[in-house]
Amino acid sequence: MDLLMEGFANALTPENLMYAVIGVLLGTAVGVLPGIGPAMTVALLLPITYNVDPAGALIMFAGIYYGGMYGGSTTSILLNTPGESSSVVTALEGNKMAKGGRAAQALATAAIGSFVAGTIGSVLLVVLMPNIADLVVKLGAPSYFAIMLFALFTVTAVLGSSKVRGFISLFLGLTIALVGSQTGQARLTFGRPELADGIDVVVVAVAIFAIGEALWVAAHLRRRPLEIIPVGQPWMSRADWGRSWKPWLRGTAYGFPFGALPAGGAEVPTFLSYITERRLTKHPEEFGKGAIEGVAGPEAANNASAAGTLVPLLAIGLPTTATAAVMLLAIQSYGIQPGPQLMDTEPELVWALLASLFIANVLLLVLNLPMAPIWAKLLRIPRPYLYAGILFFAALGAYSVNFQPFDLGILLVLGLLGFAMRRFGLPVLPLIIGVILGPRLEEQLTTALAISQGDISTLWSEPVAVLVYVLMAVIAVVMAVAGWRRRGHDTDEIDRVLDRAAATDADDI
Amino acid sequence: MNTSATAPPRRVDTAQYGLAAFVGLVGVVVLVDGLGLDPGFADQPVQPYAFSYAIGGALVVLGGLLAVATWRGDVAEPEEGEDVDLSGGLDWATLLQLVAVIVIVIALIGWLGWAIMGAFLFAASARILGSRRLLLDIGVGIAMSLLSWYGFYVGLGIPIPAGILDGVL
């Protein structure tokens, strides 16, 4: 508690508060823009923090993170075309509400629900982090190796209907991670000195997310603009409050655990929340026509799971969503390696970050409710300027890493890969997680085998590692059985939503 | 699925064979590159080629699996999005022009610097994407590239190379 208070004291200096405000405003503004989800928001805004001190930069990022998430839900409510997979479910009822003249209430329940869920999620994070860090610090290299394999496996296999595509994406990512001479020998550098240090992950993220997306949209640009529903000041009546608060809490209960597990994001909890609310509602006739419960629950689940993803990210350094992956890059770019030691080596930083999550949440509510009509105007930005701007900032971000034209070349090549991935329905998340975790997988394996002097049985010598492998086997069997049983049946609703979520997965960035 | 007898004629996504070939090719390149690595130090428990072999091998297998799936009628689900209209075909002209713009930027940025090439990148991309107000596009592009250059230089203390404008900015 004292530590948290100290964290608040650090985060509430005028300078850091300013960073938080800038972060929330920028995050929301960029997140509202169609085609840009939270992960791309964070990736594009990464250069801004290069010369800010680590605490200030992390605080700014907490704001960008929450702002980007909230911006994404605004887009899905007002445009009915969710920008990120986690907002697919929100759009189901949210857009119907907006069409029925209740856009203000939909935005309000989304914002307040996000606030409630984010705050509860942050409390859970504060309570859990020190305990989990104590547990994690006891793990050896074999367990780390197993957990990373598990994360790669679940992120690849659980989402999306085509497992082959998921694994192709994963192994392409691992290939990109091979480039360089980290192991003492130059792999896949083709004699280019620029490649000796490997490909900068920031360049990979910006290329796959921003360039790939901009090129993809440019080649399919909707010539007729989407209908945007005008919105007034968000507000809710007593009845709306009465119908919203339980879904908020239930959504939070779904979202946080799913986010904390290395099983990939907010799609499953938002969907579970939606079907729960539809079952429990006293107004079943409104579902499908714009029921406020159908917005309140999934939005809370979405935000709670975002808080949950910070548990593996901070405790193990394990990103499980695209946004978390980019957050990890941001943290690493300040020379900080998230993991169990972080609590010991940089306690002020961790607590300042945790405190800033609360602050970002409050700011989000205070700034975004009154400003919703302004954000809605951003949806009208001329598309040529929007996508030219994405190309501009992506090039700036990649160029500012080392000022090498060569990096821009890599940006273009990987951007074209990102384009092809969208054309062929390859999910983007496994690739980016593969790029980040590939080298660390190799590192943990090397450490484990060095300690055991090459005895491979060390890999299953720790109980946690064994447990993780068993879990992986169980998931694989369950998926195989489910796939076999589904053959010959029409796909059910869950599959359709998960497929749609996977199809929009790239914008998560 | 008792309608399999009357199933619609199999649609083959031919372009997907290209993706399968690409994946297989990347796998082969990784394998060949791995073969060319010297054995590392004797006490190195994981040799540098170990991951190359595993990843390259997996890619070759996956490329094969995708080719088989394609042959059996597997069709990709292209990504949806707010501004994406999948009903029309792929607009190759726009795509190629944008790629050309980026190639020009890569070729000239060392000489002309970010301030000029950033403005060019923005204005040219906006034009290709359908903006018809040339002067406004150029003006916005120049404003953005100058703002970002000075923002990085003054605000963040990062001097982006100015290229030909060195000393002018």
PDB file of N, CA and C in Angstrom, chain A residues 34-35 47-48 51 75 81 83 165 167-168 171 175 183 185-188 213 216 218-220 222 226 383-385 387-388 392 395-396 403 408-409 419 422-425 442 446 449 488 500 503 506, chain B residues 1 13 15-16 19 23 30 33 37-38 44-45 48 51-52 55 58-59 62 74 76-80 82-85 91 95 98 106 114 118 121-122 126 129 136-137 144 152 156 158 160-161:
ATOM      1  N   PRO A  34     -10.545   5.422 -37.943  1.00  0.00           N
ATOM      2  CA  PRO A  34     -10.880   4.109 -38.490  1.00  0.00           C
ATOM      3  C   PRO A  34      -9.612   3.424 -38.992  1.00  0.00           C
ATOM      4  N   GLY A  35      -9.539   2.131 -38.822  1.00  0.00           N
ATOM      5  CA  GLY A  35      -8.385   1.392 -39.330  1.00  0.00           C
ATOM      6  C   GLY A  35      -7.226   1.358 -38.367  1.00  0.00           C
ATOM      7  N   PRO A  47       7.798   6.490 -31.058  1.00  0.00           N
ATOM      8  CA  PRO A  47       8.942   7.410 -31.118  1.00  0.00           C
ATOM      9  C   PRO A  47       8.792   8.621 -30.208  1.00  0.00           C
ATOM     10  N   ILE A  48       7.545   9.002 -29.925  1.00  0.00           N
ATOM     11  CA  ILE A  48       7.324  10.210 -29.129  1.00  0.00           C
ATOM     12  C   ILE A  48       7.984  10.094 -27.765  1.00  0.00           C
ATOM     13  N   ASN A  51      12.757  10.184 -25.867  1.00  0.00           N
ATOM     14  CA  ASN A  51      13.616  10.951 -24.978  1.00  0.00           C
ATOM     15  C   ASN A  51      12.952  11.373 -23.672  1.00  0.00           C
ATOM     16  N   THR A  75     -15.443   3.786 -32.316  1.00  0.00           N
ATOM     17  CA  THR A  75     -15.552   3.510 -33.738  1.00  0.00           C
ATOM     18  C   THR A  75     -16.553   2.404 -34.003  1.00  0.00           C
ATOM     19  N   THR A  81     -18.299  -1.131 -37.763  1.00  0.00           N
ATOM     20  CA  THR A  81     -17.251  -1.932 -38.373  1.00  0.00           C
ATOM     21  C   THR A  81     -16.099  -1.931 -37.391  1.00  0.00           C
ATOM     22  N   GLY A  83     -12.937  -1.971 -35.296  1.00  0.00           N
ATOM     23  CA  GLY A  83     -11.550  -1.821 -35.698  1.00  0.00           C
ATOM     24  C   GLY A  83     -10.670  -2.891 -35.098  1.00  0.00           C
ATOM     25  N   ARG A 165      -2.861 -21.602 -41.098  1.00  0.00           N
ATOM     26  CA  ARG A 165      -2.512 -20.193 -41.298  1.00  0.00           C
ATOM     27  C   ARG A 165      -1.882 -19.610 -40.039  1.00  0.00           C
ATOM     28  N   PHE A 167      -0.137 -21.170 -37.778  1.00  0.00           N
ATOM     29  CA  PHE A 167       1.232 -21.651 -37.602  1.00  0.00           C
ATOM     30  C   PHE A 167       2.168 -21.090 -38.676  1.00  0.00           C
ATOM     31  N   ILE A 168       1.663 -20.875 -39.886  1.00  0.00           N
ATOM     32  CA  ILE A 168       2.507 -20.231 -40.905  1.00  0.00           C
ATOM     33  C   ILE A 168       2.935 -18.858 -40.401  1.00  0.00           C
ATOM     34  N   PHE A 171       5.578 -19.196 -37.640  1.00  0.00           N
ATOM     35  CA  PHE A 171       6.924 -19.577 -38.064  1.00  0.00           C
ATOM     36  C   PHE A 171       7.568 -18.506 -38.936  1.00  0.00           C
ATOM     37  N   THR A 175      11.103 -16.892 -38.064  1.00  0.00           N
ATOM     38  CA  THR A 175      12.148 -16.710 -39.076  1.00  0.00           C
ATOM     39  C   THR A 175      12.725 -15.298 -39.004  1.00  0.00           C
ATOM     40  N   THR A 183      23.548 -15.426 -31.634  1.00  0.00           N
ATOM     41  CA  THR A 183      24.128 -16.660 -31.115  1.00  0.00           C
ATOM     42  C   THR A 183      25.613 -16.754 -31.409  1.00  0.00           C
ATOM     43  N   GLN A 185      26.892 -16.479 -34.440  1.00  0.00           N
ATOM     44  CA  GLN A 185      27.061 -16.646 -35.885  1.00  0.00           C
ATOM     45  C   GLN A 185      25.954 -15.899 -36.607  1.00  0.00           C
ATOM     46  N   ALA A 186      26.302 -15.372 -37.772  1.00  0.00           N
ATOM     47  CA  ALA A 186      25.330 -14.599 -38.531  1.00  0.00           C
ATOM     48  C   ALA A 186      24.339 -15.540 -39.196  1.00  0.00           C
ATOM     49  N   ARG A 187      23.053 -15.412 -38.810  1.00  0.00           N
ATOM     50  CA  ARG A 187      22.025 -16.224 -39.448  1.00  0.00           C
ATOM     51  C   ARG A 187      21.170 -15.331 -40.332  1.00  0.00           C
ATOM     52  N   LEU A 188      20.937 -15.767 -41.552  1.00  0.00           N
ATOM     53  CA  LEU A 188      20.025 -15.083 -42.472  1.00  0.00           C
ATOM     54  C   LEU A 188      20.346 -13.598 -42.655  1.00  0.00           C
ATOM     55  N   GLU A 213      -1.504  -2.664 -43.225  1.00  0.00           N
ATOM     56  CA  GLU A 213      -2.904  -2.248 -43.150  1.00  0.00           C
ATOM     57  C   GLU A 213      -3.207  -1.126 -44.148  1.00  0.00           C
ATOM     58  N   TRP A 216      -3.293  -2.489 -47.598  1.00  0.00           N
ATOM     59  CA  TRP A 216      -4.466  -3.349 -47.767  1.00  0.00           C
ATOM     60  C   TRP A 216      -5.720  -2.510 -47.964  1.00  0.00           C
ATOM     61  N   ALA A 218      -5.827   0.629 -48.880  1.00  0.00           N
ATOM     62  CA  ALA A 218      -5.706   1.426 -50.099  1.00  0.00           C
ATOM     63  C   ALA A 218      -6.151   0.626 -51.316  1.00  0.00           C
ATOM     64  N   ALA A 219      -5.865  -0.665 -51.306  1.00  0.00           N
ATOM     65  CA  ALA A 219      -6.223  -1.486 -52.462  1.00  0.00           C
ATOM     66  C   ALA A 219      -7.697  -1.867 -52.464  1.00  0.00           C
ATOM     67  N   HIS A 220      -8.405  -1.589 -51.376  1.00  0.00           N
ATOM     68  CA  HIS A 220      -9.832  -1.913 -51.314  1.00  0.00           C
ATOM     69  C   HIS A 220     -10.629  -0.737 -50.785  1.00  0.00           C
ATOM     70  N   ARG A 222     -13.066   1.851 -49.746  1.00  0.00           N
ATOM     71  CA  ARG A 222     -14.499   2.069 -49.922  1.00  0.00           C
ATOM     72  C   ARG A 222     -14.687   3.443 -50.537  1.00  0.00           C
ATOM     73  N   LEU A 226     -18.854   5.546 -45.197  1.00  0.00           N
ATOM     74  CA  LEU A 226     -19.777   4.884 -44.300  1.00  0.00           C
ATOM     75  C   LEU A 226     -20.691   5.899 -43.652  1.00  0.00           C
ATOM     76  N   ARG A 383     -10.367  10.035 -46.115  1.00  0.00           N
ATOM     77  CA  ARG A 383      -9.588   8.805 -46.134  1.00  0.00           C
ATOM     78  C   ARG A 383      -8.220   8.956 -46.792  1.00  0.00           C
ATOM     79  N   PRO A 384      -8.086   9.727 -47.898  1.00  0.00           N
ATOM     80  CA  PRO A 384      -6.726   9.871 -48.457  1.00  0.00           C
ATOM     81  C   PRO A 384      -5.747  10.421 -47.424  1.00  0.00           C
ATOM     82  N   TYR A 385      -6.188  11.397 -46.630  1.00  0.00           N
ATOM     83  CA  TYR A 385      -5.292  11.981 -45.628  1.00  0.00           C
ATOM     84  C   TYR A 385      -5.017  10.996 -44.511  1.00  0.00           C
ATOM     85  N   TYR A 387      -4.918   7.654 -44.573  1.00  0.00           N
ATOM     86  CA  TYR A 387      -3.979   6.576 -44.890  1.00  0.00           C
ATOM     87  C   TYR A 387      -2.625   7.111 -45.342  1.00  0.00           C
ATOM     88  N   ALA A 388      -2.616   8.293 -45.984  1.00  0.00           N
ATOM     89  CA  ALA A 388      -1.323   8.921 -46.268  1.00  0.00           C
ATOM     90  C   ALA A 388      -0.620   9.247 -44.952  1.00  0.00           C
ATOM     91  N   PHE A 392       2.968   8.056 -43.562  1.00  0.00           N
ATOM     92  CA  PHE A 392       3.925   9.074 -43.141  1.00  0.00           C
ATOM     93  C   PHE A 392       4.492   8.743 -41.755  1.00  0.00           C
ATOM     94  N   ALA A 395       6.626   5.553 -41.663  1.00  0.00           N
ATOM     95  CA  ALA A 395       7.975   5.772 -42.197  1.00  0.00           C
ATOM     96  C   ALA A 395       8.814   6.540 -41.185  1.00  0.00           C
ATOM     97  N   LEU A 396       8.205   7.556 -40.567  1.00  0.00           N
ATOM     98  CA  LEU A 396       8.932   8.331 -39.569  1.00  0.00           C
ATOM     99  C   LEU A 396       9.370   7.445 -38.403  1.00  0.00           C
ATOM    100  N   PHE A 403      17.938   5.960 -38.406  1.00  0.00           N
ATOM    101  CA  PHE A 403      18.183   6.846 -39.566  1.00  0.00           C
ATOM    102  C   PHE A 403      18.839   6.110 -40.718  1.00  0.00           C
ATOM    103  N   LEU A 408      13.953   1.503 -43.915  1.00  0.00           N
ATOM    104  CA  LEU A 408      12.737   1.790 -44.681  1.00  0.00           C
ATOM    105  C   LEU A 408      12.503   0.704 -45.722  1.00  0.00           C
ATOM    106  N   GLY A 409      13.604   0.171 -46.272  1.00  0.00           N
ATOM    107  CA  GLY A 409      13.477  -0.936 -47.216  1.00  0.00           C
ATOM    108  C   GLY A 409      12.849  -2.151 -46.539  1.00  0.00           C
ATOM    109  N   PHE A 419       0.591  -7.044 -46.065  1.00  0.00           N
ATOM    110  CA  PHE A 419      -0.484  -6.970 -47.063  1.00  0.00           C
ATOM    111  C   PHE A 419      -0.916  -8.371 -47.486  1.00  0.00           C
ATOM    112  N   ARG A 422      -2.956 -10.198 -44.971  1.00  0.00           N
ATOM    113  CA  ARG A 422      -4.360  -9.805 -44.933  1.00  0.00           C
ATOM    114  C   ARG A 422      -5.122 -10.406 -46.097  1.00  0.00           C
ATOM    115  N   ARG A 423      -4.474 -10.480 -47.246  1.00  0.00           N
ATOM    116  CA  ARG A 423      -5.130 -11.072 -48.410  1.00  0.00           C
ATOM    117  C   ARG A 423      -5.450 -12.550 -48.172  1.00  0.00           C
ATOM    118  N   PHE A 424      -4.503 -13.270 -47.538  1.00  0.00           N
ATOM    119  CA  PHE A 424      -4.669 -14.707 -47.391  1.00  0.00           C
ATOM    120  C   PHE A 424      -5.193 -15.096 -46.012  1.00  0.00           C
ATOM    121  N   GLY A 425      -5.668 -14.116 -45.260  1.00  0.00           N
ATOM    122  CA  GLY A 425      -6.278 -14.428 -43.975  1.00  0.00           C
ATOM    123  C   GLY A 425      -5.324 -14.998 -42.940  1.00  0.00           C
ATOM    124  N   GLU A 442      15.010 -19.397 -27.492  1.00  0.00           N
ATOM    125  CA  GLU A 442      16.331 -19.970 -27.713  1.00  0.00           C
ATOM    126  C   GLU A 442      17.230 -19.737 -26.503  1.00  0.00           C
ATOM    127  N   THR A 446      18.888 -22.548 -24.172  1.00  0.00           N
ATOM    128  CA  THR A 446      20.333 -22.582 -23.992  1.00  0.00           C
ATOM    129  C   THR A 446      20.698 -22.581 -22.510  1.00  0.00           C
ATOM    130  N   LEU A 449      19.812 -25.991 -20.900  1.00  0.00           N
ATOM    131  CA  LEU A 449      20.700 -27.084 -21.283  1.00  0.00           C
ATOM    132  C   LEU A 449      22.130 -26.834 -20.809  1.00  0.00           C
ATOM    133  N   GLY A 488     -19.465 -31.594 -40.260  1.00  0.00           N
ATOM    134  CA  GLY A 488     -20.801 -32.094 -40.538  1.00  0.00           C
ATOM    135  C   GLY A 488     -21.890 -31.302 -39.835  1.00  0.00           C
ATOM    136  N   ARG A 500     -14.902 -14.071 -37.101  1.00  0.00           N
ATOM    137  CA  ARG A 500     -14.928 -12.668 -37.457  1.00  0.00           C
ATOM    138  C   ARG A 500     -13.856 -11.922 -36.667  1.00  0.00           C
ATOM    139  N   ALA A 503     -10.687 -12.474 -38.224  1.00  0.00           N
ATOM    140  CA  ALA A 503     -10.544 -11.772 -39.492  1.00  0.00           C
ATOM    141  C   ALA A 503     -10.199 -10.308 -39.283  1.00  0.00           C
ATOM    142  N   ALA A 506      -5.959  -8.210 -37.255  1.00  0.00           N
ATOM    143  CA  ALA A 506      -4.786  -7.404 -37.557  1.00  0.00           C
ATOM    144  C   ALA A 506      -4.902  -5.984 -37.033  1.00  0.00           C
TER     145      ALA A 506
ATOM    146  N   MET B   1     -23.659 -32.671 -42.766  1.00  0.00           N
ATOM    147  CA  MET B   1     -23.557 -32.105 -44.123  1.00  0.00           C
ATOM    148  C   MET B   1     -23.967 -33.175 -45.121  1.00  0.00           C
ATOM    149  N   ASP B  13      -8.460 -21.367 -54.878  1.00  0.00           N
ATOM    150  CA  ASP B  13      -7.824 -20.058 -54.761  1.00  0.00           C
ATOM    151  C   ASP B  13      -6.392 -20.188 -55.280  1.00  0.00           C
ATOM    152  N   ALA B  15      -4.117 -18.201 -56.277  1.00  0.00           N
ATOM    153  CA  ALA B  15      -3.061 -17.336 -55.751  1.00  0.00           C
ATOM    154  C   ALA B  15      -2.483 -17.916 -54.462  1.00  0.00           C
ATOM    155  N   GLN B  16      -3.301 -18.720 -53.766  1.00  0.00           N
ATOM    156  CA  GLN B  16      -2.829 -19.258 -52.501  1.00  0.00           C
ATOM    157  C   GLN B  16      -1.698 -20.269 -52.696  1.00  0.00           C
ATOM    158  N   LEU B  19       1.319 -18.363 -52.142  1.00  0.00           N
ATOM    159  CA  LEU B  19       1.677 -18.204 -50.733  1.00  0.00           C
ATOM    160  C   LEU B  19       2.344 -19.478 -50.214  1.00  0.00           C
ATOM    161  N   VAL B  23       6.032 -19.733 -48.629  1.00  0.00           N
ATOM    162  CA  VAL B  23       6.328 -20.273 -47.299  1.00  0.00           C
ATOM    163  C   VAL B  23       7.366 -21.385 -47.410  1.00  0.00           C
ATOM    164  N   VAL B  30      15.914 -20.837 -45.072  1.00  0.00           N
ATOM    165  CA  VAL B  30      16.341 -20.949 -43.676  1.00  0.00           C
ATOM    166  C   VAL B  30      17.180 -22.212 -43.481  1.00  0.00           C
ATOM    167  N   ASP B  33      20.586 -21.760 -45.162  1.00  0.00           N
ATOM    168  CA  ASP B  33      21.377 -20.856 -44.346  1.00  0.00           C
ATOM    169  C   ASP B  33      21.891 -21.590 -43.100  1.00  0.00           C
ATOM    170  N   LEU B  37      26.069 -22.764 -41.560  1.00  0.00           N
ATOM    171  CA  LEU B  37      26.651 -22.284 -40.309  1.00  0.00           C
ATOM    172  C   LEU B  37      27.720 -23.257 -39.830  1.00  0.00           C
ATOM    173  N   ASP B  38      28.822 -22.719 -39.331  1.00  0.00           N
ATOM    174  CA  ASP B  38      29.840 -23.580 -38.741  1.00  0.00           C
ATOM    175  C   ASP B  38      29.317 -24.068 -37.400  1.00  0.00           C
ATOM    176  N   GLN B  44      28.644 -25.156 -26.429  1.00  0.00           N
ATOM    177  CA  GLN B  44      27.396 -24.444 -26.678  1.00  0.00           C
ATOM    178  C   GLN B  44      26.284 -25.493 -26.742  1.00  0.00           C
ATOM    179  N   PRO B  45      25.378 -25.522 -25.763  1.00  0.00           N
ATOM    180  CA  PRO B  45      24.430 -26.634 -25.722  1.00  0.00           C
ATOM    181  C   PRO B  45      23.413 -26.595 -26.864  1.00  0.00           C
ATOM    182  N   PRO B  48      23.869 -23.010 -33.113  1.00  0.00           N
ATOM    183  CA  PRO B  48      23.143 -21.967 -33.836  1.00  0.00           C
ATOM    184  C   PRO B  48      22.234 -22.518 -34.927  1.00  0.00           C
ATOM    185  N   PHE B  51      17.894 -24.053 -34.254  1.00  0.00           N
ATOM    186  CA  PHE B  51      16.631 -23.351 -34.504  1.00  0.00           C
ATOM    187  C   PHE B  51      16.390 -23.178 -35.994  1.00  0.00           C
ATOM    188  N   SER B  52      17.473 -22.963 -36.759  1.00  0.00           N
ATOM    189  CA  SER B  52      17.304 -22.837 -38.205  1.00  0.00           C
ATOM    190  C   SER B  52      16.658 -24.091 -38.770  1.00  0.00           C
ATOM    191  N   ILE B  55      12.900 -24.389 -37.559  1.00  0.00           N
ATOM    192  CA  ILE B  55      11.980 -23.421 -38.157  1.00  0.00           C
ATOM    193  C   ILE B  55      11.868 -23.643 -39.664  1.00  0.00           C
ATOM    194  N   ALA B  58       9.802 -26.722 -40.333  1.00  0.00           N
ATOM    195  CA  ALA B  58       8.382 -26.486 -40.080  1.00  0.00           C
ATOM    196  C   ALA B  58       7.762 -25.677 -41.217  1.00  0.00           C
ATOM    197  N   LEU B  59       8.489 -24.697 -41.723  1.00  0.00           N
ATOM    198  CA  LEU B  59       7.931 -23.871 -42.803  1.00  0.00           C
ATOM    199  C   LEU B  59       7.696 -24.701 -44.060  1.00  0.00           C
ATOM    200  N   LEU B  62       4.614 -26.705 -43.466  1.00  0.00           N
ATOM    201  CA  LEU B  62       3.414 -25.867 -43.480  1.00  0.00           C
ATOM    202  C   LEU B  62       3.070 -25.427 -44.901  1.00  0.00           C
ATOM    203  N   ASP B  74      -9.728 -25.022 -49.978  1.00  0.00           N
ATOM    204  CA  ASP B  74      -9.661 -24.044 -48.899  1.00  0.00           C
ATOM    205  C   ASP B  74      -9.516 -22.629 -49.482  1.00  0.00           C
ATOM    206  N   ALA B  76      -9.163 -18.482 -48.645  1.00  0.00           N
ATOM    207  CA  ALA B  76      -8.788 -17.551 -47.584  1.00  0.00           C
ATOM    208  C   ALA B  76      -9.929 -16.591 -47.291  1.00  0.00           C
ATOM    209  N   GLU B  77      -9.983 -16.164 -46.028  1.00  0.00           N
ATOM    210  CA  GLU B  77     -10.927 -15.116 -45.667  1.00  0.00           C
ATOM    211  C   GLU B  77     -10.164 -13.813 -45.553  1.00  0.00           C
ATOM    212  N   PRO B  78     -10.265 -12.956 -46.551  1.00  0.00           N
ATOM    213  CA  PRO B  78      -9.517 -11.689 -46.464  1.00  0.00           C
ATOM    214  C   PRO B  78     -10.016 -10.855 -45.294  1.00  0.00           C
ATOM    215  N   GLU B  79      -9.153 -10.005 -44.805  1.00  0.00           N
ATOM    216  CA  GLU B  79      -9.474  -9.243 -43.614  1.00  0.00           C
ATOM    217  C   GLU B  79     -10.480  -8.136 -43.877  1.00  0.00           C
ATOM    218  N   GLU B  80     -11.422  -8.002 -42.914  1.00  0.00           N
ATOM    219  CA  GLU B  80     -12.378  -6.907 -43.018  1.00  0.00           C
ATOM    220  C   GLU B  80     -11.828  -5.672 -42.324  1.00  0.00           C
ATOM    221  N   GLU B  82     -12.878  -1.145 -41.327  1.00  0.00           N
ATOM    222  CA  GLU B  82     -13.828  -0.034 -41.438  1.00  0.00           C
ATOM    223  C   GLU B  82     -13.920   0.518 -42.849  1.00  0.00           C
ATOM    224  N   ASP B  83     -12.775   0.672 -43.490  1.00  0.00           N
ATOM    225  CA  ASP B  83     -12.767   1.316 -44.798  1.00  0.00           C
ATOM    226  C   ASP B  83     -12.527   0.320 -45.918  1.00  0.00           C
ATOM    227  N   VAL B  84     -12.659  -0.964 -45.592  1.00  0.00           N
ATOM    228  CA  VAL B  84     -12.349  -1.979 -46.589  1.00  0.00           C
ATOM    229  C   VAL B  84     -13.620  -2.418 -47.285  1.00  0.00           C
ATOM    230  N   ASP B  85     -13.589  -2.406 -48.584  1.00  0.00           N
ATOM    231  CA  ASP B  85     -14.710  -2.863 -49.382  1.00  0.00           C
ATOM    232  C   ASP B  85     -14.238  -4.074 -50.170  1.00  0.00           C
ATOM    233  N   ASP B  91      -7.282  -3.428 -56.059  1.00  0.00           N
ATOM    234  CA  ASP B  91      -6.907  -2.282 -56.884  1.00  0.00           C
ATOM    235  C   ASP B  91      -5.382  -2.245 -57.026  1.00  0.00           C
ATOM    236  N   LEU B  95      -2.065   0.132 -55.360  1.00  0.00           N
ATOM    237  CA  LEU B  95      -1.044  -0.551 -54.573  1.00  0.00           C
ATOM    238  C   LEU B  95       0.349  -0.312 -55.157  1.00  0.00           C
ATOM    239  N   LEU B  98       1.631   3.243 -54.701  1.00  0.00           N
ATOM    240  CA  LEU B  98       2.075   3.516 -53.331  1.00  0.00           C
ATOM    241  C   LEU B  98       3.441   2.887 -53.073  1.00  0.00           C
ATOM    242  N   ILE B 106      12.821   5.731 -50.209  1.00  0.00           N
ATOM    243  CA  ILE B 106      13.998   4.996 -49.735  1.00  0.00           C
ATOM    244  C   ILE B 106      15.235   5.425 -50.520  1.00  0.00           C
ATOM    245  N   TRP B 114      14.631  13.947 -44.490  1.00  0.00           N
ATOM    246  CA  TRP B 114      13.259  13.635 -44.105  1.00  0.00           C
ATOM    247  C   TRP B 114      12.286  14.763 -44.435  1.00  0.00           C
ATOM    248  N   GLY B 118       9.463  13.333 -46.487  1.00  0.00           N
ATOM    249  CA  GLY B 118       8.237  13.146 -45.722  1.00  0.00           C
ATOM    250  C   GLY B 118       7.078  13.878 -46.378  1.00  0.00           C
ATOM    251  N   LEU B 121       6.167  11.995 -49.468  1.00  0.00           N
ATOM    252  CA  LEU B 121       5.461  10.749 -49.136  1.00  0.00           C
ATOM    253  C   LEU B 121       3.996  11.036 -48.854  1.00  0.00           C
ATOM    254  N   PHE B 122       3.742  12.071 -48.042  1.00  0.00           N
ATOM    255  CA  PHE B 122       2.356  12.359 -47.679  1.00  0.00           C
ATOM    256  C   PHE B 122       1.550  12.840 -48.887  1.00  0.00           C
ATOM    257  N   ALA B 126      -1.499  10.783 -50.632  1.00  0.00           N
ATOM    258  CA  ALA B 126      -2.847  11.333 -50.591  1.00  0.00           C
ATOM    259  C   ALA B 126      -3.412  11.449 -51.999  1.00  0.00           C
ATOM    260  N   LEU B 129      -4.373   8.127 -53.329  1.00  0.00           N
ATOM    261  CA  LEU B 129      -5.555   7.600 -52.651  1.00  0.00           C
ATOM    262  C   LEU B 129      -6.819   8.372 -53.012  1.00  0.00           C
ATOM    263  N   LEU B 136      -3.195  21.827 -51.553  1.00  0.00           N
ATOM    264  CA  LEU B 136      -3.476  21.565 -50.147  1.00  0.00           C
ATOM    265  C   LEU B 136      -2.691  20.341 -49.670  1.00  0.00           C
ATOM    266  N   ASP B 137      -2.674  19.286 -50.513  1.00  0.00           N
ATOM    267  CA  ASP B 137      -1.935  18.075 -50.138  1.00  0.00           C
ATOM    268  C   ASP B 137      -0.475  18.411 -49.858  1.00  0.00           C
ATOM    269  N   MET B 144       3.445  18.852 -42.098  1.00  0.00           N
ATOM    270  CA  MET B 144       3.648  17.681 -41.248  1.00  0.00           C
ATOM    271  C   MET B 144       5.121  17.313 -41.152  1.00  0.00           C
ATOM    272  N   PHE B 152      10.927  16.473 -33.374  1.00  0.00           N
ATOM    273  CA  PHE B 152      11.945  15.527 -32.947  1.00  0.00           C
ATOM    274  C   PHE B 152      13.201  16.265 -32.490  1.00  0.00           C
ATOM    275  N   LEU B 156      12.278  16.412 -28.694  1.00  0.00           N
ATOM    276  CA  LEU B 156      12.821  15.149 -28.207  1.00  0.00           C
ATOM    277  C   LEU B 156      14.341  15.127 -28.235  1.00  0.00           C
ATOM    278  N   ILE B 158      16.141  14.654 -30.821  1.00  0.00           N
ATOM    279  CA  ILE B 158      16.617  13.678 -31.798  1.00  0.00           C
ATOM    280  C   ILE B 158      16.795  14.378 -33.145  1.00  0.00           C
ATOM    281  N   ILE B 160      16.914  14.274 -36.711  1.00  0.00           N
ATOM    282  CA  ILE B 160      16.729  13.459 -37.918  1.00  0.00           C
ATOM    283  C   ILE B 160      17.615  14.073 -38.999  1.00  0.00           C
ATOM    284  N   PRO B 161      18.385  13.259 -39.726  1.00  0.00           N
ATOM    285  CA  PRO B 161      19.258  13.843 -40.734  1.00  0.00           C
ATOM    286  C   PRO B 161      18.477  14.749 -41.686  1.00  0.00           C
TER     287      PRO B 161
END
